[in-house]
Amino acid sequence: MGISDLEETLRAKAETFLAQRPGSRAEHTEDVFARRFYLSPERVEVVNHLRRKPLAVFNPGAVYRDGVVHLFVRLIFDYYGYASSVGYVALPLEDLLAGQLPDPLSVEIVLYPTEVWEASRGCEDPRAHAWGAGFLLFYTGVGKLGEARLTDHKDVFFPALALAEFDPDLKLRRKGLVRIGPAGKSLLLPAKGATLLQGNAVLLRPSLPGVPDMGWRGRLDWNHLSIDQLEPILAPESFEFKVGWSTNAYPLGDGTYLVAYHGILRRDLSYRHGFALLSGDGELLALSSYLLAPQGLVETYGDRPFTLYGNGLFLHGDELVFVGGVGDYAVGVFTAPWQEVLVRLTPL
């Protein structure tokens, strides 16, 4: 099957961007984050499912509100054609930073496969946002769309960007696929890693044929759940296979947003994280090199080696808190002095 006119247009934008942009980041890693706590799946008990003990608990979205961290964690219960769901737990921040959590930690599944477009590998890698008194999640629905619908084999699937809205009591208000392109002409393209900026501005990472994955910005049509006006803004360097957005974009209160990005290094396949400062409409203002990378046994040896992943980011006083997945099996809580990150952001 050939590619669409929209894909051709986006691919041309990506190729032009890759050809014109100067290299702006070095391969250098300066890890400034303290390791505060690891949450292993053995400490988690799911309270609303017959299967109480997940095999992996990782890649959590996080919302910090009034001293409480609301975690939306990815859950996997088996490794044979696994399917993911999203579990929820709320914890006082100080308890989370100190690792003083109940054992077992009770988690409730709040998002799970219910649609054909989630029917292969389920609901993956949420980015969580405060949404009024409730919550909004971008996530990846992995199921049957396009040519993947021609077979019932679970290993043939389509990873689509999806959105879910929750009431304050965690009742699901709506969920749906997010299409790419203008309303009425939009398409379903492989995409993930989306987060909100100001108004209807968003960041995302679509996958396009013939070009490496990179960071884009766009505009979300809330009524039609489609993203248009896409522009590439963060490209992989020569030492990376690809880049993407790691976390939610955190508003700094002055009209700018902080987001973590990840790059996959060619030399060792590790996921490493730097930080980007953006305007409310997604203009890239400043970048750091890598400031967080896997270290030691717990972080380098997991179901996916050399992998730290997002998905939660927030400020607590003078401390930047990164809540992420460790090795595709556990959750890690990492903190750094905000000024130590800020001084390493180089204006563009």
Coordinates of C-alpha atoms in Angstrom, one line a residue:
M1 CA 0.0 0.0 0.0
G2 CA 1.3 3.5 -0.9
I3 CA 1.6 6.3 1.5
S4 CA -1.0 9.1 1.6
D5 CA -0.6 12.7 0.4
L6 CA -0.6 13.8 4.1
E7 CA 2.2 11.4 4.9
E8 CA 4.2 12.7 1.9
T9 CA 3.7 16.3 3.1
L10 CA 4.8 15.5 6.6
R11 CA 7.8 13.4 5.4
A12 CA 8.9 16.3 3.2
K13 CA 8.7 18.7 6.2
A14 CA 10.8 16.2 8.2
E15 CA 13.4 15.9 5.5
T16 CA 13.7 19.6 5.0
F17 CA 14.0 20.1 8.8
L18 CA 16.7 17.4 9.0
A19 CA 18.7 19.0 6.2
Q20 CA 18.5 22.6 7.5
R21 CA 18.8 22.3 11.3
P22 CA 22.2 22.6 12.8
G23 CA 23.3 20.1 15.4
S24 CA 22.4 21.6 18.7
R25 CA 23.1 18.8 21.3
A26 CA 26.2 16.9 22.2
E27 CA 26.4 13.2 23.2
H28 CA 27.7 14.2 26.6
T29 CA 25.8 13.0 29.6
E30 CA 25.9 14.8 33.0
D31 CA 23.5 13.0 35.3
V32 CA 22.3 15.5 37.9
F33 CA 19.5 13.4 39.4
A34 CA 19.3 11.7 42.7
R35 CA 17.7 8.3 43.0
R36 CA 15.0 8.6 45.6
F37 CA 12.9 5.4 45.3
Y38 CA 12.2 2.3 43.2
L39 CA 8.8 0.7 43.1
S40 CA 9.0 -3.0 42.1
P41 CA 5.9 -4.9 40.9
E42 CA 6.2 -7.3 43.9
R43 CA 5.0 -4.4 46.1
V44 CA 1.9 -3.7 44.1
E45 CA -1.5 -5.4 44.5
V46 CA -4.3 -4.7 42.0
V47 CA -7.6 -4.4 43.9
N48 CA -10.2 -4.6 41.1
H49 CA -9.1 -7.5 39.0
L50 CA -8.9 -11.3 39.4
R51 CA -5.2 -11.1 38.7
R52 CA -3.8 -9.3 41.7
K53 CA 0.0 -9.4 41.0
P54 CA 1.3 -7.7 37.9
L55 CA 4.6 -8.8 36.5
A56 CA 5.6 -5.2 35.5
V57 CA 4.6 -1.8 36.8
F58 CA 6.3 1.0 34.8
N59 CA 6.1 4.1 32.6
P60 CA 3.8 6.2 34.9
G61 CA 2.1 9.4 34.1
A62 CA 2.0 11.7 37.1
V63 CA -0.1 14.7 38.2
Y64 CA 1.0 16.7 41.3
R65 CA -1.8 18.5 43.0
D66 CA -2.1 19.9 46.6
G67 CA 0.7 17.8 48.0
V68 CA -0.5 14.6 46.4
V69 CA 1.0 12.7 43.4
H70 CA -1.6 11.0 41.3
L71 CA 0.2 8.1 39.5
F72 CA -1.1 6.4 36.3
V73 CA 1.1 3.3 35.9
R74 CA 1.3 0.9 33.0
L75 CA 0.5 -2.7 34.1
I76 CA 1.4 -6.0 32.5
F77 CA 0.3 -9.3 33.9
D78 CA 2.1 -11.8 31.5
Y79 CA 4.8 -11.9 28.9
Y80 CA 3.0 -14.1 26.3
G81 CA 1.4 -11.8 23.8
Y82 CA 1.1 -9.3 26.7
A83 CA -1.6 -6.6 26.9
S84 CA -1.2 -3.4 29.0
S85 CA -3.6 -1.5 31.2
V86 CA -3.3 1.6 33.3
G87 CA -3.6 1.6 37.1
Y88 CA -4.1 4.5 39.4
V89 CA -2.9 5.3 42.9
A90 CA -2.6 8.6 44.9
L91 CA 0.3 9.1 47.3
P92 CA 1.5 12.0 49.5
L93 CA 4.6 13.4 47.8
E94 CA 6.8 13.3 50.9
D95 CA 5.9 9.6 51.3
L96 CA 6.8 8.9 47.7
L97 CA 10.1 10.7 47.9
A98 CA 11.0 8.8 51.0
G99 CA 9.8 5.5 49.8
Q100 CA 7.4 5.2 52.7
L101 CA 4.6 3.4 50.9
P102 CA 2.1 0.8 52.0
D103 CA 3.2 -2.8 51.4
P104 CA 1.4 -4.0 49.4
L105 CA 0.5 -0.8 47.5
S106 CA -3.1 -0.9 46.3
V107 CA -3.6 0.1 42.7
E108 CA -6.9 0.2 40.8
I109 CA -7.1 -0.4 37.0
V110 CA -8.8 2.6 35.5
L111 CA -8.0 2.2 31.8
Y112 CA -8.0 -1.1 29.9
P113 CA -8.7 -2.5 26.4
T114 CA -12.3 -2.1 25.4
E115 CA -12.0 -1.2 21.7
V116 CA -10.6 -3.0 18.6
W117 CA -7.8 -0.4 18.4
E118 CA -6.6 -1.6 21.8
A119 CA -7.2 -5.3 21.2
S120 CA -3.6 -6.4 20.6
R121 CA -1.4 -4.9 23.3
G122 CA -3.8 -2.7 25.1
C123 CA -3.2 0.7 26.7
E124 CA 0.4 1.9 27.0
D125 CA 2.5 4.7 28.4
P126 CA 0.1 7.4 29.7
R127 CA 1.0 11.1 29.9
A128 CA -1.2 12.5 32.6
H129 CA -2.5 16.1 33.0
A130 CA -4.7 17.9 35.5
W131 CA -8.0 18.5 33.7
G132 CA -10.2 20.7 35.8
A133 CA -10.8 18.6 39.0
G134 CA -10.2 15.5 36.9
F135 CA -7.5 14.1 34.7
L136 CA -6.7 13.8 31.0
L137 CA -4.4 11.1 29.6
F138 CA -2.7 10.7 26.3
Y139 CA -1.7 7.1 25.7
T140 CA -0.9 4.6 23.0
G141 CA -3.7 2.2 22.0
V142 CA -2.2 -0.8 20.4
G143 CA -4.7 -2.9 18.4
K144 CA -6.3 -3.5 15.0
L145 CA -6.4 -0.6 12.5
G146 CA -5.7 -0.4 8.8
E147 CA -3.9 -3.5 7.4
A148 CA -3.6 -5.0 10.9
R149 CA -7.4 -5.6 10.8
L150 CA -6.8 -8.2 8.0
T151 CA -5.6 -10.7 10.5
D152 CA -6.4 -11.8 14.0
H153 CA -2.7 -12.5 14.9
K154 CA -1.9 -10.5 18.0
D155 CA 1.6 -9.7 16.8
V156 CA 0.3 -7.7 13.9
F157 CA -0.9 -4.4 15.3
F158 CA -1.1 -0.6 14.9
P159 CA 0.1 1.8 17.6
A160 CA -2.3 4.8 17.6
L161 CA -2.4 7.9 19.8
A162 CA -5.4 8.0 22.0
L163 CA -6.9 10.3 24.6
A164 CA -8.9 9.5 27.8
E165 CA -10.7 12.0 30.1
F166 CA -11.6 11.1 33.7
D167 CA -13.9 12.7 36.3
P168 CA -12.4 13.5 39.7
D169 CA -13.6 10.1 41.0
L170 CA -11.7 8.4 38.1
K171 CA -14.9 7.6 36.2
L172 CA -14.0 7.4 32.5
R173 CA -15.8 10.3 30.7
R174 CA -14.6 9.6 27.2
K175 CA -11.8 8.0 25.2
G176 CA -11.0 8.0 21.6
L177 CA -8.4 7.8 18.9
V178 CA -6.5 11.0 17.9
R179 CA -6.2 11.4 14.2
I180 CA -3.5 13.4 12.3
G181 CA -4.4 16.1 9.8
P182 CA -7.3 18.6 9.4
A183 CA -10.8 17.7 10.5
G184 CA -12.5 15.9 7.6
K185 CA -9.3 14.9 5.9
S186 CA -7.4 13.4 8.9
L187 CA -5.8 10.0 9.0
L188 CA -4.8 7.5 11.5
L189 CA -1.0 7.4 11.6
P190 CA 1.3 5.7 14.1
A191 CA 1.9 8.2 16.8
K192 CA 2.7 8.4 20.6
G193 CA 4.3 10.6 23.3
A194 CA 1.8 13.4 23.2
T195 CA 1.4 16.1 25.9
L196 CA -0.6 19.4 26.3
L197 CA 0.9 22.8 26.1
Q198 CA -1.2 26.1 26.2
G199 CA -4.7 26.1 24.8
N200 CA -4.9 23.5 22.1
A201 CA -1.1 23.3 21.4
V202 CA 0.4 19.9 21.8
L203 CA 3.6 18.0 21.4
L204 CA 3.7 14.5 19.8
R205 CA 5.9 12.0 18.0
P206 CA 4.4 10.6 14.8
S207 CA 6.2 7.8 12.9
L208 CA 6.6 8.4 9.2
P209 CA 8.1 6.2 6.5
G210 CA 11.6 7.0 5.4
V211 CA 12.6 9.4 8.2
P212 CA 13.6 8.9 11.8
D213 CA 11.3 9.5 14.7
M214 CA 11.5 13.1 16.0
G215 CA 9.6 15.6 18.1
W216 CA 6.7 17.6 16.6
R217 CA 4.3 20.2 17.7
G218 CA 0.7 20.7 16.5
R219 CA -2.8 21.9 17.3
L220 CA -5.5 19.7 18.7
D221 CA -9.1 19.9 17.6
W222 CA -10.9 18.9 20.7
N223 CA -14.3 18.2 19.0
H224 CA -12.9 16.0 16.3
L225 CA -9.9 14.6 18.2
S226 CA -7.5 15.5 15.4
I227 CA -4.1 17.2 15.3
D228 CA -3.2 19.6 12.5
Q229 CA -0.6 22.2 11.7
L230 CA 2.2 19.8 12.5
E231 CA 5.8 21.1 12.5
P232 CA 9.0 19.2 13.4
I233 CA 11.0 20.9 16.2
L234 CA 13.4 18.3 17.7
A235 CA 15.5 16.1 15.5
P236 CA 17.8 13.2 16.4
E237 CA 21.5 13.9 16.3
S238 CA 24.0 11.7 14.4
F239 CA 24.7 9.7 17.5
E240 CA 21.0 8.8 18.0
F241 CA 18.6 6.5 16.3
K242 CA 15.6 8.6 17.2
V243 CA 14.2 11.1 19.7
G244 CA 10.8 11.6 21.3
W245 CA 9.0 13.4 24.2
S246 CA 9.4 11.6 27.5
T247 CA 7.0 13.4 29.9
N248 CA 4.1 15.7 30.3
A249 CA 5.0 19.3 29.5
Y250 CA 5.1 21.1 32.9
P251 CA 4.0 24.8 33.0
L252 CA 6.5 27.0 34.7
G253 CA 4.1 29.9 35.4
D254 CA 5.7 32.4 33.0
G255 CA 4.1 31.1 29.8
T256 CA 6.9 28.6 29.2
Y257 CA 6.8 24.8 29.6
L258 CA 9.5 22.3 30.6
V259 CA 9.4 18.8 29.0
A260 CA 11.9 15.9 29.1
Y261 CA 12.9 14.4 25.8
H262 CA 14.6 11.0 25.2
G263 CA 17.2 9.9 22.7
I264 CA 18.2 6.3 21.9
L265 CA 21.9 6.2 21.5
R266 CA 23.4 4.3 18.6
R267 CA 26.4 3.0 20.6
D268 CA 24.5 1.2 23.3
L269 CA 20.7 1.5 22.6
S270 CA 20.2 3.3 25.9
Y271 CA 17.3 5.7 26.6
R272 CA 18.8 8.9 27.9
H273 CA 16.9 12.1 28.9
G274 CA 17.5 15.8 28.4
F275 CA 15.2 18.7 28.9
A276 CA 13.6 21.3 26.6
L277 CA 12.1 24.7 27.3
L278 CA 9.2 25.7 25.0
S279 CA 6.7 28.5 24.6
G280 CA 3.0 27.9 25.1
D281 CA 2.5 27.2 21.4
G282 CA 5.5 24.8 21.1
E283 CA 8.3 27.0 19.9
L284 CA 11.6 25.4 21.1
L285 CA 13.4 28.0 23.3
A286 CA 16.3 26.1 24.9
L287 CA 17.7 22.6 25.1
S288 CA 20.0 20.6 27.5
S289 CA 22.1 17.6 26.7
Y290 CA 21.4 14.4 28.6
L291 CA 20.9 15.0 32.3
L292 CA 19.5 11.5 33.3
A293 CA 20.7 8.1 32.1
P294 CA 20.5 4.5 33.3
Q295 CA 23.0 3.6 36.0
G296 CA 23.7 0.4 38.0
L297 CA 22.0 -3.0 38.1
V298 CA 18.4 -1.9 38.8
E299 CA 18.3 0.6 35.9
T300 CA 20.4 -1.1 33.3
Y301 CA 19.1 -4.7 33.7
G302 CA 15.4 -5.1 33.1
D303 CA 12.9 -6.4 30.6
R304 CA 14.4 -3.8 28.3
P305 CA 18.1 -3.2 29.2
F306 CA 19.5 0.4 29.4
T307 CA 16.1 2.0 29.6
L308 CA 14.7 4.8 31.6
Y309 CA 11.5 6.2 30.3
G310 CA 9.0 9.0 31.3
N311 CA 6.3 9.8 31.8
G312 CA 5.8 12.2 34.8
L313 CA 7.4 15.6 35.5
F314 CA 6.7 18.3 38.0
L315 CA 8.3 20.9 40.3
H316 CA 8.1 20.8 44.0
G317 CA 9.6 24.0 45.4
D318 CA 13.2 24.1 44.2
E319 CA 13.2 20.4 43.3
L320 CA 12.4 18.9 39.9
V321 CA 10.8 15.5 40.1
F322 CA 10.9 12.9 37.3
V323 CA 8.8 9.8 37.8
G324 CA 9.6 7.2 35.2
G325 CA 9.8 3.7 34.1
V326 CA 12.9 1.6 34.9
G327 CA 13.8 -1.2 32.5
D328 CA 10.2 -1.7 31.4
Y329 CA 9.5 -3.4 34.7
A330 CA 9.5 -0.9 37.6
V331 CA 9.0 2.7 38.6
G332 CA 11.7 5.1 39.6
V333 CA 11.5 8.5 41.4
F334 CA 14.3 10.9 40.5
T335 CA 14.9 14.4 41.7
A336 CA 17.3 17.2 40.9
P337 CA 17.7 20.8 42.1
W338 CA 15.7 22.9 39.6
Q339 CA 18.6 25.4 39.2
E340 CA 21.0 22.6 38.3
V341 CA 18.7 21.8 35.3
L342 CA 17.9 25.4 34.5
V343 CA 21.6 26.4 34.1
R344 CA 22.1 23.6 31.6
L345 CA 19.4 24.7 29.3
T346 CA 21.1 26.4 26.3
P347 CA 19.0 29.1 24.6
L348 CA 18.5 28.4 20.8

